[in-house]
Amino acid sequence: VTHAKDDTVSPVSEATGYIEHLKAKSYQLKEQWIVDTSDCGGTKHVSHQLTHQSEYYKKLCAFWSDVFRTPATNCEGGPVKLANRTNSALSPPLSPPLSPPLSP
């Protein structure tokens, strides 16, 4: 579960309520990431994926690597390297390449 503490559209209580619901149902919660964000383009809704790109990518990649039982080493090098490796058999290569993370 990931959520921004200061989301202006969906209050953090939505995420914490969901977390408590899952725990009450005895689900094993692998990750809780409630993060502070900065304003991104005039909003704080769904912006931590942009303001914390590197950390978000690492968490997402680790999660899905575990789900699909793929090597976590696929996450090394960031999303551009992963995209290039994943799509190396495609012709032509991805264009334009993924943009580098935004600096906060």
Tab-separated table of N, CA, C and O in Angstrom:
chain	number	residue	atom	x	y	z
A	1	VAL	N	0.864	-1.170	0.000
A	1	VAL	CA	0.000	0.000	0.000
A	1	VAL	C	0.902	1.221	0.000
A	1	VAL	O	1.798	1.343	0.818
A	2	THR	N	0.660	2.101	-0.941
A	2	THR	CA	1.429	3.336	-1.031
A	2	THR	C	0.468	4.516	-1.110
A	2	THR	O	-0.581	4.432	-1.746
A	3	HIS	N	0.831	5.581	-0.429
A	3	HIS	CA	-0.044	6.746	-0.390
A	3	HIS	C	0.757	7.960	0.070
A	3	HIS	O	1.721	7.831	0.806
A	4	ALA	N	0.341	9.114	-0.376
A	4	ALA	CA	0.963	10.362	0.063
A	4	ALA	C	0.201	10.894	1.283
A	4	ALA	O	-1.028	10.931	1.273
A	5	LYS	N	0.950	11.278	2.317
A	5	LYS	CA	0.332	11.807	3.538
A	5	LYS	C	-0.532	13.023	3.256
A	5	LYS	O	-1.569	13.208	3.862
A	6	ASP	N	-0.077	13.841	2.337
A	6	ASP	CA	-0.728	15.125	2.088
A	6	ASP	C	-1.485	15.156	0.764
A	6	ASP	O	-1.663	16.209	0.176
A	7	ASP	N	-1.959	13.992	0.306
A	7	ASP	CA	-2.761	13.922	-0.925
A	7	ASP	C	-3.982	14.825	-0.744
A	7	ASP	O	-4.697	14.729	0.245
A	8	THR	N	-4.222	15.695	-1.701
A	8	THR	CA	-5.307	16.672	-1.584
A	8	THR	C	-6.641	16.139	-2.084
A	8	THR	O	-7.662	16.798	-1.929
A	9	VAL	N	-6.664	14.957	-2.694
A	9	VAL	CA	-7.901	14.381	-3.223
A	9	VAL	C	-8.338	13.181	-2.394
A	9	VAL	O	-9.498	13.065	-2.003
A	10	SER	N	-7.424	12.284	-2.144
A	10	SER	CA	-7.710	11.067	-1.387
A	10	SER	C	-6.964	11.144	-0.053
A	10	SER	O	-5.738	11.038	-0.023
A	11	PRO	N	-7.674	11.344	1.054
A	11	PRO	CA	-6.991	11.513	2.339
A	11	PRO	C	-6.227	10.261	2.752
A	11	PRO	O	-6.591	9.138	2.379
A	12	VAL	N	-5.169	10.452	3.502
A	12	VAL	CA	-4.331	9.342	3.949
A	12	VAL	C	-5.141	8.343	4.785
A	12	VAL	O	-4.798	7.163	4.846
A	13	SER	N	-6.238	8.773	5.358
A	13	SER	CA	-7.089	7.859	6.127
A	13	SER	C	-7.640	6.739	5.237
A	13	SER	O	-7.950	5.650	5.733
A	14	GLU	N	-7.752	6.987	3.929
A	14	GLU	CA	-8.179	5.931	3.004
A	14	GLU	C	-7.169	4.791	3.012
A	14	GLU	O	-7.532	3.617	3.058
A	15	ALA	N	-5.891	5.135	2.941
A	15	ALA	CA	-4.842	4.113	2.928
A	15	ALA	C	-4.722	3.432	4.286
A	15	ALA	O	-4.626	2.204	4.354
A	16	THR	N	-4.728	4.207	5.354
A	16	THR	CA	-4.587	3.595	6.678
A	16	THR	C	-5.796	2.717	7.003
A	16	THR	O	-5.647	1.657	7.613
A	17	GLY	N	-6.971	3.112	6.565
A	17	GLY	CA	-8.157	2.282	6.752
A	17	GLY	C	-8.057	0.986	5.977
A	17	GLY	O	-8.429	-0.085	6.467
A	18	TYR	N	-7.537	1.065	4.758
A	18	TYR	CA	-7.346	-0.118	3.926
A	18	TYR	C	-6.330	-1.062	4.565
A	18	TYR	O	-6.530	-2.277	4.613
A	19	ILE	N	-5.254	-0.489	5.099
A	19	ILE	CA	-4.222	-1.282	5.778
A	19	ILE	C	-4.829	-2.022	6.968
A	19	ILE	O	-4.615	-3.225	7.146
A	20	GLU	N	-5.586	-1.315	7.776
A	20	GLU	CA	-6.213	-1.946	8.944
A	20	GLU	C	-7.200	-3.032	8.524
A	20	GLU	O	-7.286	-4.085	9.160
A	21	HIS	N	-7.948	-2.792	7.464
A	21	HIS	CA	-8.886	-3.795	6.957
A	21	HIS	C	-8.146	-5.069	6.529
A	21	HIS	O	-8.562	-6.184	6.847
A	22	LEU	N	-7.047	-4.903	5.793
A	22	LEU	CA	-6.276	-6.057	5.343
A	22	LEU	C	-5.692	-6.828	6.526
A	22	LEU	O	-5.720	-8.067	6.541
A	23	LYS	N	-5.185	-6.106	7.509
A	23	LYS	CA	-4.635	-6.764	8.697
A	23	LYS	C	-5.717	-7.524	9.457
A	23	LYS	O	-5.482	-8.634	9.920
A	24	ALA	N	-6.902	-6.931	9.559
A	24	ALA	CA	-8.013	-7.580	10.261
A	24	ALA	C	-8.440	-8.862	9.559
A	24	ALA	O	-8.929	-9.796	10.198
A	25	LYS	N	-8.248	-8.922	8.248
A	25	LYS	CA	-8.589	-10.116	7.464
A	25	LYS	C	-7.410	-11.089	7.372
A	25	LYS	O	-7.443	-12.049	6.632
A	26	SER	N	-6.349	-10.804	8.136
A	26	SER	CA	-5.146	-11.653	8.229
A	26	SER	C	-4.331	-11.732	6.939
A	26	SER	O	-3.646	-12.716	6.678
A	27	TYR	N	-4.421	-10.692	6.110
A	27	TYR	CA	-3.564	-10.631	4.940
A	27	TYR	C	-2.163	-10.236	5.366
A	27	TYR	O	-1.985	-9.451	6.302
A	28	GLN	N	-1.181	-10.782	4.684
A	28	GLN	CA	0.198	-10.404	4.952
A	28	GLN	C	0.530	-9.206	4.070
A	28	GLN	O	0.606	-9.334	2.847
A	29	LEU	N	0.688	-8.064	4.681
A	29	LEU	CA	0.988	-6.844	3.941
A	29	LEU	C	2.497	-6.732	3.784
A	29	LEU	O	3.227	-6.636	4.766
A	30	LYS	N	2.952	-6.774	2.544
A	30	LYS	CA	4.391	-6.762	2.272
A	30	LYS	C	5.014	-5.376	2.420
A	30	LYS	O	6.176	-5.262	2.779
A	31	GLU	N	4.246	-4.345	2.121
A	31	GLU	CA	4.827	-2.993	2.105
A	31	GLU	C	3.774	-1.960	2.455
A	31	GLU	O	2.652	-2.023	1.968
A	32	GLN	N	4.175	-1.038	3.308
A	32	GLN	CA	3.374	0.149	3.598
A	32	GLN	C	4.306	1.334	3.374
A	32	GLN	O	5.326	1.432	4.025
A	33	TRP	N	3.936	2.184	2.458
A	33	TRP	CA	4.779	3.343	2.164
A	33	TRP	C	3.890	4.565	2.133
A	33	TRP	O	3.232	4.855	1.151
A	34	ILE	N	3.861	5.255	3.246
A	34	ILE	CA	3.106	6.503	3.378
A	34	ILE	C	4.160	7.605	3.383
A	34	ILE	O	4.964	7.697	4.304
A	35	VAL	N	4.155	8.430	2.352
A	35	VAL	CA	5.269	9.347	2.116
A	35	VAL	C	4.795	10.795	2.058
A	35	VAL	O	3.667	11.079	1.657
A	36	ASP	N	5.670	11.696	2.479
A	36	ASP	CA	5.437	13.130	2.301
A	36	ASP	C	5.776	13.473	0.857
A	36	ASP	O	6.745	12.963	0.301
A	37	THR	N	4.981	14.313	0.243
A	37	THR	CA	5.267	14.727	-1.130
A	37	THR	C	5.309	16.237	-1.221
A	37	THR	O	4.845	16.945	-0.339
A	38	SER	N	5.859	16.689	-2.310
A	38	SER	CA	5.823	18.118	-2.586
A	38	SER	C	4.818	18.342	-3.711
A	38	SER	O	4.407	17.410	-4.388
A	39	ASP	N	4.439	19.568	-3.892
A	39	ASP	CA	3.502	19.922	-4.952
A	39	ASP	C	4.094	19.542	-6.305
A	39	ASP	O	5.250	19.788	-6.583
A	40	CYS	N	3.294	18.934	-7.138
A	40	CYS	CA	3.766	18.524	-8.469
A	40	CYS	C	2.748	18.988	-9.501
A	40	CYS	O	1.678	18.399	-9.628
A	41	GLY	N	3.049	20.064	-10.165
A	41	GLY	CA	2.147	20.583	-11.181
A	41	GLY	C	0.836	21.090	-10.609
A	41	GLY	O	-0.198	21.003	-11.251
A	42	GLY	N	0.879	21.590	-9.388
A	42	GLY	CA	-0.319	22.145	-8.768
A	42	GLY	C	-1.163	21.140	-8.019
A	42	GLY	O	-2.248	21.465	-7.547
A	43	THR	N	-0.676	19.927	-7.871
A	43	THR	CA	-1.437	18.918	-7.139
A	43	THR	C	-0.523	18.062	-6.277
A	43	THR	O	0.673	17.965	-6.541
A	44	LYS	N	-1.093	17.458	-5.266
A	44	LYS	CA	-0.378	16.479	-4.453
A	44	LYS	C	-1.072	15.126	-4.570
A	44	LYS	O	-0.763	14.206	-3.849
A	45	HIS	N	-2.011	15.017	-5.499
A	45	HIS	CA	-2.716	13.761	-5.702
A	45	HIS	C	-1.943	12.894	-6.685
A	45	HIS	O	-1.641	13.317	-7.798
A	46	VAL	N	-1.620	11.700	-6.280
A	46	VAL	CA	-0.884	10.732	-7.105
A	46	VAL	C	0.411	11.365	-7.629
A	46	VAL	O	0.780	11.191	-8.777
A	47	SER	N	1.079	12.096	-6.772
A	47	SER	CA	2.297	12.762	-7.226
A	47	SER	C	3.565	12.144	-6.663
A	47	SER	O	4.644	12.394	-7.182
A	48	HIS	N	3.465	11.303	-5.638
A	48	HIS	CA	4.689	10.742	-5.073
A	48	HIS	C	5.387	9.792	-6.045
A	48	HIS	O	6.582	9.591	-5.952
A	49	GLN	N	4.651	9.261	-7.014
A	49	GLN	CA	5.292	8.454	-8.045
A	49	GLN	C	6.235	9.302	-8.885
A	49	GLN	O	7.187	8.791	-9.459
A	50	LEU	N	5.952	10.600	-8.954
A	50	LEU	CA	6.795	11.513	-9.720
A	50	LEU	C	7.850	12.189	-8.856
A	50	LEU	O	8.985	12.355	-9.280
A	51	THR	N	7.473	12.577	-7.649
A	51	THR	CA	8.419	13.285	-6.781
A	51	THR	C	9.417	12.345	-6.111
A	51	THR	O	10.453	12.788	-5.648
A	52	HIS	N	9.116	11.051	-6.091
A	52	HIS	CA	10.004	10.037	-5.507
A	52	HIS	C	10.193	8.894	-6.512
A	52	HIS	O	10.072	7.723	-6.171
A	53	GLN	N	10.491	9.239	-7.771
A	53	GLN	CA	10.528	8.241	-8.843
A	53	GLN	C	11.463	7.073	-8.575
A	53	GLN	O	11.093	5.921	-8.774
A	54	SER	N	12.669	7.353	-8.147
A	54	SER	CA	13.648	6.288	-7.963
A	54	SER	C	13.206	5.296	-6.884
A	54	SER	O	13.231	4.087	-7.089
A	55	GLU	N	12.796	5.824	-5.752
A	55	GLU	CA	12.354	4.957	-4.658
A	55	GLU	C	11.081	4.201	-5.047
A	55	GLU	O	10.934	3.011	-4.768
A	56	TYR	N	10.160	4.883	-5.707
A	56	TYR	CA	8.916	4.248	-6.145
A	56	TYR	C	9.219	3.110	-7.120
A	56	TYR	O	8.683	2.008	-7.009
A	57	TYR	N	10.102	3.367	-8.075
A	57	TYR	CA	10.486	2.337	-9.040
A	57	TYR	C	11.069	1.120	-8.332
A	57	TYR	O	10.712	-0.024	-8.636
A	58	LYS	N	11.984	1.353	-7.396
A	58	LYS	CA	12.619	0.237	-6.689
A	58	LYS	C	11.600	-0.597	-5.931
A	58	LYS	O	11.645	-1.829	-5.954
A	59	LYS	N	10.672	0.064	-5.248
A	59	LYS	CA	9.649	-0.659	-4.501
A	59	LYS	C	8.728	-1.440	-5.445
A	59	LYS	O	8.395	-2.592	-5.187
A	60	LEU	N	8.324	-0.806	-6.517
A	60	LEU	CA	7.447	-1.458	-7.489
A	60	LEU	C	8.140	-2.655	-8.140
A	60	LEU	O	7.554	-3.738	-8.258
A	61	CYS	N	9.368	-2.477	-8.549
A	61	CYS	CA	10.110	-3.539	-9.203
A	61	CYS	C	10.355	-4.703	-8.237
A	61	CYS	O	10.189	-5.869	-8.617
A	62	ALA	N	10.708	-4.409	-6.991
A	62	ALA	CA	10.916	-5.475	-5.999
A	62	ALA	C	9.617	-6.238	-5.751
A	62	ALA	O	9.612	-7.471	-5.673
A	63	PHE	N	8.509	-5.512	-5.651
A	63	PHE	CA	7.210	-6.152	-5.415
A	63	PHE	C	6.864	-7.109	-6.555
A	63	PHE	O	6.557	-8.278	-6.342
A	64	TRP	N	6.916	-6.612	-7.795
A	64	TRP	CA	6.520	-7.445	-8.930
A	64	TRP	C	7.529	-8.552	-9.198
A	64	TRP	O	7.152	-9.633	-9.681
A	65	SER	N	8.792	-8.328	-8.879
A	65	SER	CA	9.776	-9.405	-8.995
A	65	SER	C	9.409	-10.549	-8.062
A	65	SER	O	9.510	-11.723	-8.432
A	66	ASP	N	8.971	-10.203	-6.859
A	66	ASP	CA	8.549	-11.221	-5.897
A	66	ASP	C	7.280	-11.928	-6.388
A	66	ASP	O	7.184	-13.148	-6.340
A	67	VAL	N	6.311	-11.168	-6.866
A	67	VAL	CA	5.047	-11.738	-7.344
A	67	VAL	C	5.290	-12.744	-8.463
A	67	VAL	O	4.752	-13.857	-8.457
A	68	PHE	N	6.107	-12.353	-9.448
A	68	PHE	CA	6.328	-13.202	-10.607
A	68	PHE	C	7.570	-14.082	-10.488
A	68	PHE	O	7.956	-14.750	-11.450
A	69	ARG	N	8.187	-14.048	-9.314
A	69	ARG	CA	9.371	-14.867	-9.035
A	69	ARG	C	10.447	-14.691	-10.114
A	69	ARG	O	10.988	-15.648	-10.657
A	70	THR	N	10.728	-13.436	-10.409
A	70	THR	CA	11.792	-13.102	-11.350
A	70	THR	C	12.951	-12.519	-10.565
A	70	THR	O	12.765	-12.027	-9.442
A	71	PRO	N	14.147	-12.563	-11.089
A	71	PRO	CA	15.306	-12.073	-10.337
A	71	PRO	C	15.204	-10.569	-10.033
A	71	PRO	O	14.894	-9.775	-10.920
A	72	ALA	N	15.465	-10.226	-8.795
A	72	ALA	CA	15.468	-8.813	-8.390
A	72	ALA	C	16.574	-8.054	-9.113
A	72	ALA	O	16.518	-6.831	-9.223
A	73	THR	N	17.555	-8.767	-9.637
A	73	THR	CA	18.635	-8.102	-10.383
A	73	THR	C	18.100	-7.428	-11.643
A	73	THR	O	18.749	-6.544	-12.193
A	74	ASN	N	16.901	-7.815	-12.096
A	74	ASN	CA	16.288	-7.124	-13.233
A	74	ASN	C	15.998	-5.670	-12.910
A	74	ASN	O	15.824	-4.861	-13.812
A	75	CYS	N	15.919	-5.348	-11.626
A	75	CYS	CA	15.614	-3.981	-11.203
A	75	CYS	C	16.839	-3.073	-11.243
A	75	CYS	O	16.697	-1.854	-11.180
A	76	GLU	N	18.018	-3.655	-11.318
A	76	GLU	CA	19.241	-2.856	-11.295
A	76	GLU	C	19.348	-2.012	-12.554
A	76	GLU	O	19.022	-2.460	-13.644
A	77	GLY	N	19.769	-0.794	-12.387
A	77	GLY	CA	19.968	0.091	-13.528
A	77	GLY	C	18.796	0.990	-13.838
A	77	GLY	O	18.864	1.825	-14.715
A	78	GLY	N	17.695	0.805	-13.122
A	78	GLY	CA	16.555	1.695	-13.290
A	78	GLY	C	15.644	1.304	-14.434
A	78	GLY	O	15.881	0.333	-15.143
A	79	PRO	N	14.574	2.081	-14.615
A	79	PRO	CA	13.554	1.725	-15.599
A	79	PRO	C	14.022	1.767	-17.049
A	79	PRO	O	13.553	0.990	-17.869
A	80	VAL	N	14.952	2.643	-17.383
A	80	VAL	CA	15.408	2.714	-18.775
A	80	VAL	C	16.140	1.438	-19.149
A	80	VAL	O	15.872	0.826	-20.173
A	81	LYS	N	17.040	0.989	-18.284
A	81	LYS	CA	17.778	-0.237	-18.561
A	81	LYS	C	16.822	-1.424	-18.627
A	81	LYS	O	16.938	-2.273	-19.503
A	82	LEU	N	15.855	-1.485	-17.698
A	82	LEU	CA	14.885	-2.572	-17.703
A	82	LEU	C	14.053	-2.544	-18.984
A	82	LEU	O	13.848	-3.564	-19.622
A	83	ALA	N	13.583	-1.374	-19.373
A	83	ALA	CA	12.776	-1.253	-20.597
A	83	ALA	C	13.579	-1.678	-21.815
A	83	ALA	O	13.078	-2.394	-22.679
A	84	ASN	N	14.823	-1.285	-21.880
A	84	ASN	CA	15.661	-1.658	-23.017
A	84	ASN	C	15.922	-3.160	-23.040
A	84	ASN	O	15.912	-3.779	-24.088
A	85	ARG	N	16.151	-3.750	-21.857
A	85	ARG	CA	16.386	-5.187	-21.782
A	85	ARG	C	15.113	-5.951	-22.147
A	85	ARG	O	15.137	-6.911	-22.890
A	86	THR	N	13.969	-5.510	-21.628
A	86	THR	CA	12.697	-6.182	-21.867
A	86	THR	C	12.293	-6.105	-23.324
A	86	THR	O	11.750	-7.049	-23.879
A	87	ASN	N	12.572	-4.982	-23.965
A	87	ASN	CA	12.125	-4.763	-25.335
A	87	ASN	C	13.240	-4.919	-26.362
A	87	ASN	O	13.097	-4.490	-27.484
A	88	SER	N	14.345	-5.546	-25.976
A	88	SER	CA	15.486	-5.630	-26.887
A	88	SER	C	15.164	-6.419	-28.148
A	88	SER	O	15.780	-6.214	-29.188
A	89	ALA	N	14.193	-7.309	-28.064
A	89	ALA	CA	13.838	-8.105	-29.239
A	89	ALA	C	12.916	-7.351	-30.189
A	89	ALA	O	12.689	-7.788	-31.306
A	90	LEU	N	12.378	-6.232	-29.730
A	90	LEU	CA	11.472	-5.451	-30.567
A	90	LEU	C	12.258	-4.614	-31.559
A	90	LEU	O	13.358	-4.179	-31.301
A	91	SER	N	11.668	-4.377	-32.679
A	91	SER	CA	12.301	-3.510	-33.655
A	91	SER	C	11.243	-2.526	-34.139
A	91	SER	O	10.160	-2.945	-34.537
A	92	PRO	N	11.463	-1.252	-34.136
A	92	PRO	CA	12.646	-0.551	-33.646
A	92	PRO	C	12.654	-0.454	-32.125
A	92	PRO	O	11.649	-0.715	-31.495
A	93	PRO	N	13.782	-0.046	-31.541
A	93	PRO	CA	13.856	0.100	-30.092
A	93	PRO	C	12.891	1.179	-29.608
A	93	PRO	O	12.427	2.005	-30.392
A	94	LEU	N	12.624	1.152	-28.301
A	94	LEU	CA	11.731	2.149	-27.706
A	94	LEU	C	12.182	3.551	-28.063
A	94	LEU	O	13.357	3.868	-27.982
A	95	SER	N	11.241	4.369	-28.449
A	95	SER	CA	11.573	5.743	-28.779
A	95	SER	C	10.389	6.617	-28.423
A	95	SER	O	9.257	6.291	-28.781
A	96	PRO	N	10.528	7.699	-27.724
A	96	PRO	CA	11.757	8.151	-27.102
A	96	PRO	C	12.042	7.349	-25.829
A	96	PRO	O	11.145	6.731	-25.296
A	97	PRO	N	13.286	7.366	-25.343
A	97	PRO	CA	13.593	6.643	-24.114
A	97	PRO	C	12.856	7.261	-22.927
A	97	PRO	O	12.450	8.425	-22.974
A	98	LEU	N	12.669	6.449	-21.889
A	98	LEU	CA	12.034	6.966	-20.672
A	98	LEU	C	12.833	8.117	-20.114
A	98	LEU	O	14.058	8.120	-20.180
A	99	SER	N	12.170	9.091	-19.548
A	99	SER	CA	12.868	10.258	-19.022
A	99	SER	C	13.523	9.925	-17.692
A	99	SER	O	13.073	9.044	-16.967
A	100	PRO	N	14.606	10.628	-17.348
A	100	PRO	CA	15.261	10.398	-16.056
A	100	PRO	C	14.363	10.893	-14.923
A	100	PRO	O	13.436	11.689	-15.158
A	101	PRO	N	14.585	10.421	-13.701
A	101	PRO	CA	13.753	10.844	-12.564
A	101	PRO	C	13.779	12.370	-12.377
A	101	PRO	O	14.793	13.013	-12.634
A	102	LEU	N	12.669	12.899	-11.932
A	102	LEU	CA	12.601	14.327	-11.608
A	102	LEU	C	13.330	14.575	-10.315
A	102	LEU	O	13.301	13.742	-9.417
A	103	SER	N	14.000	15.690	-10.197
A	103	SER	CA	14.619	16.010	-8.916
A	103	SER	C	13.594	16.743	-8.063
A	103	SER	O	12.815	17.541	-8.590
A	104	PRO	N	13.562	16.413	-6.749
A	104	PRO	CA	12.533	17.050	-5.879
A	104	PRO	C	12.709	18.533	-5.727
A	104	PRO	O	13.665	19.129	-5.938
